[in-house]
PDB file of C-alpha atoms and ligand atoms in Angstrom:
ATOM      1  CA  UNK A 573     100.304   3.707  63.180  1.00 72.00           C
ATOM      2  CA  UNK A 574      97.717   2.500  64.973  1.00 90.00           C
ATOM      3  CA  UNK A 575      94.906   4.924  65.757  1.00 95.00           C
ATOM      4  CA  UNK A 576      93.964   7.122  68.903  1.00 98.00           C
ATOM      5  CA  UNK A 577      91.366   8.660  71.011  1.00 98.00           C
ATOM      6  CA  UNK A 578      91.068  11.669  68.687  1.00 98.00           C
ATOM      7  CA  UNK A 579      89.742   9.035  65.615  1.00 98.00           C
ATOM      8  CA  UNK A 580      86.752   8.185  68.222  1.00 98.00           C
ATOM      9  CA  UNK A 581      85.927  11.433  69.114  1.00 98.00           C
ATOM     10  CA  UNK A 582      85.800  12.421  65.515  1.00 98.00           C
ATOM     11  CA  UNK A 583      83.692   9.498  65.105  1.00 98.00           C
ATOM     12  CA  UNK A 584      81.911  10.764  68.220  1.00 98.00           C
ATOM     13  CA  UNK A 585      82.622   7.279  69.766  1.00 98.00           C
ATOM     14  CA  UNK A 586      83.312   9.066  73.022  1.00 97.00           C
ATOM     15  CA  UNK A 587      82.246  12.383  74.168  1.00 98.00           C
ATOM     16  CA  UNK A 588      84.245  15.478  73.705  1.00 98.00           C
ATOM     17  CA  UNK A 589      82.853  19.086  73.496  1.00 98.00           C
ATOM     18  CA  UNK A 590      83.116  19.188  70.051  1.00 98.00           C
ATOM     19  CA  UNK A 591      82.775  22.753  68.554  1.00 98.00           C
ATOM     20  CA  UNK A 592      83.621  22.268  64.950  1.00 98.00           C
ATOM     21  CA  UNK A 593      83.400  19.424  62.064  1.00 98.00           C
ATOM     22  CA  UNK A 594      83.371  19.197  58.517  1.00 98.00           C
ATOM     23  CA  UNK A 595      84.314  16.754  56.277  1.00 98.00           C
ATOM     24  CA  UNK A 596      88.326  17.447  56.564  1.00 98.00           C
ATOM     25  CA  UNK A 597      88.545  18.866  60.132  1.00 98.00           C
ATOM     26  CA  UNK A 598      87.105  18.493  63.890  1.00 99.00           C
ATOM     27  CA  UNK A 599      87.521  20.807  66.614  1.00 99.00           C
ATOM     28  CA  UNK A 600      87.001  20.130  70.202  1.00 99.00           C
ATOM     29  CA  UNK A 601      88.288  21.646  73.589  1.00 98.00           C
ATOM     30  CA  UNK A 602      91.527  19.870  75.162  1.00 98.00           C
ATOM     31  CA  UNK A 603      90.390  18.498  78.358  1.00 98.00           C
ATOM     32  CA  UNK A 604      93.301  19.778  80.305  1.00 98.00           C
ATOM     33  CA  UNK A 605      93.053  23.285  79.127  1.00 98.00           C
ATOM     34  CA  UNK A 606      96.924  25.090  79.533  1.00 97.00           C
ATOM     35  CA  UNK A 607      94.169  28.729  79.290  1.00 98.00           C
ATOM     36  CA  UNK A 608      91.125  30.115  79.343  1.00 98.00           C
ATOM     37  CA  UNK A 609      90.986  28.772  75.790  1.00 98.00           C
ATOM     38  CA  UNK A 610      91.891  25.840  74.785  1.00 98.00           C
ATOM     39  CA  UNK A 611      90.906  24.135  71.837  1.00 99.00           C
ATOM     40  CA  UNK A 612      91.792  21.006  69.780  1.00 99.00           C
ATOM     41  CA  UNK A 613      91.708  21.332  65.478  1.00 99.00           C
ATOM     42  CA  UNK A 614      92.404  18.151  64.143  1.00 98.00           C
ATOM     43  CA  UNK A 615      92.679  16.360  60.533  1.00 98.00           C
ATOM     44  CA  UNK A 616      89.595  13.996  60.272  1.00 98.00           C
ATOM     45  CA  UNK A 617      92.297  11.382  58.663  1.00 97.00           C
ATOM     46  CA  UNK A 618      94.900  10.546  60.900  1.00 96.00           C
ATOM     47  CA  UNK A 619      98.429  12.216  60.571  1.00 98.00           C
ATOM     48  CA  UNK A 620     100.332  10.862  63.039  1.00 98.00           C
ATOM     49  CA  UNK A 621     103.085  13.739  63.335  1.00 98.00           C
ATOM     50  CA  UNK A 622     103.850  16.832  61.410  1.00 98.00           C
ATOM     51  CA  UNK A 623     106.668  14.791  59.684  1.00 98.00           C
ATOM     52  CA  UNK A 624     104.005  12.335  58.092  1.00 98.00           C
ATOM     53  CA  UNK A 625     102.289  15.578  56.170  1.00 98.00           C
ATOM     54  CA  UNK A 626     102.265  14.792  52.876  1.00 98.00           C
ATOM     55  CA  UNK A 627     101.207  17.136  49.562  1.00 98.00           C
ATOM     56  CA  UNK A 628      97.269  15.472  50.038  1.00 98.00           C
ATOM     57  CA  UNK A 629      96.748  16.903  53.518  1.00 98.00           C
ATOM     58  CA  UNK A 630      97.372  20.424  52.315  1.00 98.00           C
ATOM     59  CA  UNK A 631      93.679  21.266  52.016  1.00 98.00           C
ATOM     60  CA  UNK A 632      92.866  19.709  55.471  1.00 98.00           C
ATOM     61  CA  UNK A 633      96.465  21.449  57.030  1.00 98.00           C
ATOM     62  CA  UNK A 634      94.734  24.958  55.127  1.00 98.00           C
ATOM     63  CA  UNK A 635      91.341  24.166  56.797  1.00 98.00           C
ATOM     64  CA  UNK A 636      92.140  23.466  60.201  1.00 99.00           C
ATOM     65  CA  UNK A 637      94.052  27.359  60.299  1.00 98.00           C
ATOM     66  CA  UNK A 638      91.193  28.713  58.998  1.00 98.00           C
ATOM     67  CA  UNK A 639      89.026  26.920  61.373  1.00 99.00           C
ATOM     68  CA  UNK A 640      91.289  28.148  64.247  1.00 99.00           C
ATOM     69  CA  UNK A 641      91.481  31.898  62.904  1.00 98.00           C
ATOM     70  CA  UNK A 642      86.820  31.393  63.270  1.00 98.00           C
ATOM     71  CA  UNK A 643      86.909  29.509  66.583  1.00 99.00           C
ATOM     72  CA  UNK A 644      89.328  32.341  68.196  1.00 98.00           C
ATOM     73  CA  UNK A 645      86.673  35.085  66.741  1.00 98.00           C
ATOM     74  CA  UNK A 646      83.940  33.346  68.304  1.00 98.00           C
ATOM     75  CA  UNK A 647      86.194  33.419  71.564  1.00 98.00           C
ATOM     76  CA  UNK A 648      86.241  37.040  71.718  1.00 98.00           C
ATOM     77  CA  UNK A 649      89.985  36.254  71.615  1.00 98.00           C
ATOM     78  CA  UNK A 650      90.734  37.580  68.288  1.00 98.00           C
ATOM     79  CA  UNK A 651      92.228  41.103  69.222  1.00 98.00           C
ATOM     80  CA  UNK A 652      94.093  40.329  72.369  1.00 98.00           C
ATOM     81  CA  UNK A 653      95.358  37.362  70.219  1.00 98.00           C
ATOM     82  CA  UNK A 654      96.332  33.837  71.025  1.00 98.00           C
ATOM     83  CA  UNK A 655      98.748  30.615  70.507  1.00 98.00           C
ATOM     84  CA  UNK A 656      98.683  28.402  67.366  1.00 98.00           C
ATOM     85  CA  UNK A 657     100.793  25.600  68.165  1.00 98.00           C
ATOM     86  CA  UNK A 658     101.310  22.048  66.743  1.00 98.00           C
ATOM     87  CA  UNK A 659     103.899  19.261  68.833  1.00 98.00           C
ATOM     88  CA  UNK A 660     106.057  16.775  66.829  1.00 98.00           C
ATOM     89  CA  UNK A 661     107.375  13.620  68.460  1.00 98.00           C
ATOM     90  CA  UNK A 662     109.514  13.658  71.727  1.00 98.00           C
ATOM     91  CA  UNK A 663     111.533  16.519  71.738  1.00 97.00           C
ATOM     92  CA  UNK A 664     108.128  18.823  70.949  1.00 97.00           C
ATOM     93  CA  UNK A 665     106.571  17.483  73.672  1.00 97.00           C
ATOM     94  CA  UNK A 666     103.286  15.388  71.503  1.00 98.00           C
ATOM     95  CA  UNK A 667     101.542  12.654  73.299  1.00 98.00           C
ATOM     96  CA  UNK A 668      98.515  12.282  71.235  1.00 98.00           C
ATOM     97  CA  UNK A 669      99.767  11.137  67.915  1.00 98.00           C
ATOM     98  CA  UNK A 670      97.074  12.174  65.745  1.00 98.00           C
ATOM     99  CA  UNK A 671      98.233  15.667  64.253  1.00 98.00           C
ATOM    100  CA  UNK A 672      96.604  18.609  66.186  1.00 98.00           C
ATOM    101  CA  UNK A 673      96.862  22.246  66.579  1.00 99.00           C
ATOM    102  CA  UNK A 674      96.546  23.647  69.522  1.00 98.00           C
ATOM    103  CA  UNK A 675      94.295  26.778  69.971  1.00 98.00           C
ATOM    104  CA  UNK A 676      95.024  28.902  73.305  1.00 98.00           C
ATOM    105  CA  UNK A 677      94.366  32.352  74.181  1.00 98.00           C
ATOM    106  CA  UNK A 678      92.508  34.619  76.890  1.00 98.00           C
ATOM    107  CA  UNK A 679      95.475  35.274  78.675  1.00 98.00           C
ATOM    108  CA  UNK A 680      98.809  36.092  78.161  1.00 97.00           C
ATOM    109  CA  UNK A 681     100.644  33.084  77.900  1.00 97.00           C
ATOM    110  CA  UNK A 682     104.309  34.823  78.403  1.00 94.00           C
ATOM    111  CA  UNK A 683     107.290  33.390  76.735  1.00 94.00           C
ATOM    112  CA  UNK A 684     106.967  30.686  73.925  1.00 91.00           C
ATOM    113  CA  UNK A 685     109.260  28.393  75.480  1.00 89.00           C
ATOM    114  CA  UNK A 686     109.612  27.765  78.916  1.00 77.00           C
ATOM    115  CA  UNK A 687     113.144  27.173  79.654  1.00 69.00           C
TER     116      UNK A 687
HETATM  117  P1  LIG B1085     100.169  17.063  72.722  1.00 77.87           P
HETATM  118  O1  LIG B1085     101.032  17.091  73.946  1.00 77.87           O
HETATM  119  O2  LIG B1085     100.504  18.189  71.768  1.00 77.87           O
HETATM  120  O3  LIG B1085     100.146  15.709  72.057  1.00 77.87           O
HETATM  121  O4  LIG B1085      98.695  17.394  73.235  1.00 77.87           O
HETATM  122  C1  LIG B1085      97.735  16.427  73.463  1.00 77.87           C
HETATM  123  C2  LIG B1085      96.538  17.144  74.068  1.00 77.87           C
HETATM  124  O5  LIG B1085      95.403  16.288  73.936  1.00 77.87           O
HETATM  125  C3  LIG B1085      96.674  17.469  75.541  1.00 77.87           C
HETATM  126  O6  LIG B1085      96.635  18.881  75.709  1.00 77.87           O
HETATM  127  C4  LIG B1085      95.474  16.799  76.205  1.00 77.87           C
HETATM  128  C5  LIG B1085      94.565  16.464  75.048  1.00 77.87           C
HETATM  129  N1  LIG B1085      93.812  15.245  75.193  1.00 77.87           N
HETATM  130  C6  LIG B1085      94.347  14.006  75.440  1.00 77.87           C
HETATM  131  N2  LIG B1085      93.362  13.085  75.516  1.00 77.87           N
HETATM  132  C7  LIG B1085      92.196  13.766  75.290  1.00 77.87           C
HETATM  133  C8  LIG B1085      90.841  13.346  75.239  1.00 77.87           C
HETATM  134  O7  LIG B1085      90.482  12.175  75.414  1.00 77.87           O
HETATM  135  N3  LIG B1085      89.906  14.314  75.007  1.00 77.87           N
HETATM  136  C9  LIG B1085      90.257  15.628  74.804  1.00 77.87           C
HETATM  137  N4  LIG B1085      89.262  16.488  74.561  1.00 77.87           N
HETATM  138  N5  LIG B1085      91.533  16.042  74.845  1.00 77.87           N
HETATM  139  C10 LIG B1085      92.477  15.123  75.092  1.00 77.87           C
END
């Protein structure tokens, strides 16, 4: 699969508020935030969809939940807690496909699924 926009901002070929890189994971606010917090984690090599993780990506999958679980400290969003979510494909609603895990918190953000 051919890569996306997330690749260059890793490569920090485009601008993006990036608040977090290493050498498996980048993380970056979305630029439509859904909340007050909003924030990108994202494999440095591109998955395209959480059906193309394979055993290899395990360290980068463990990384970017641990890079989450800092960022939402930092927040101050910690103890009211927050939203981890990650979109597969059509029916889960991904548009970007370069695996990412979506960070949102400092509000309540109701039911998991609207309906
Ligand atoms: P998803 O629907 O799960 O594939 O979410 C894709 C998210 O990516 C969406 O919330 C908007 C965000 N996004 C798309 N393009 C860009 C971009 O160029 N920069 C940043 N920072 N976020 C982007």
């Amino acid at each position: 699969m051919s890569e996306t926009i997330f690749s260059k901002i890793i490569r920090r070929e485009i601008p993006a508020e990036i608040l977090y890189q290493d050498d498996l994971v980048t993380a970056f606010r979305d630029i439509q935030p859904q909340a007050p917090v909003h924030i990108l984690i994202v494999p440095n090599r591109q998955i395209p969809t959480a059906d193309d993780i394979v055993p290899e990506d395990e360290a980068a999958l463990g990384r970017m939940l641990r890079v989450a679980a800092d960022l939402a400290r930092e927040a101050g969003i910690s103890q009211d807690g927050y939203r981890l979510m990650i979109n597969c494909r059509e029916h889960g609603g991904q548009e970007v496909f370069h695996l990412h895990l979506h960070l949102l918190g400092g509000c309540s953000l109701g039911p998991m699924l609207a309906r």
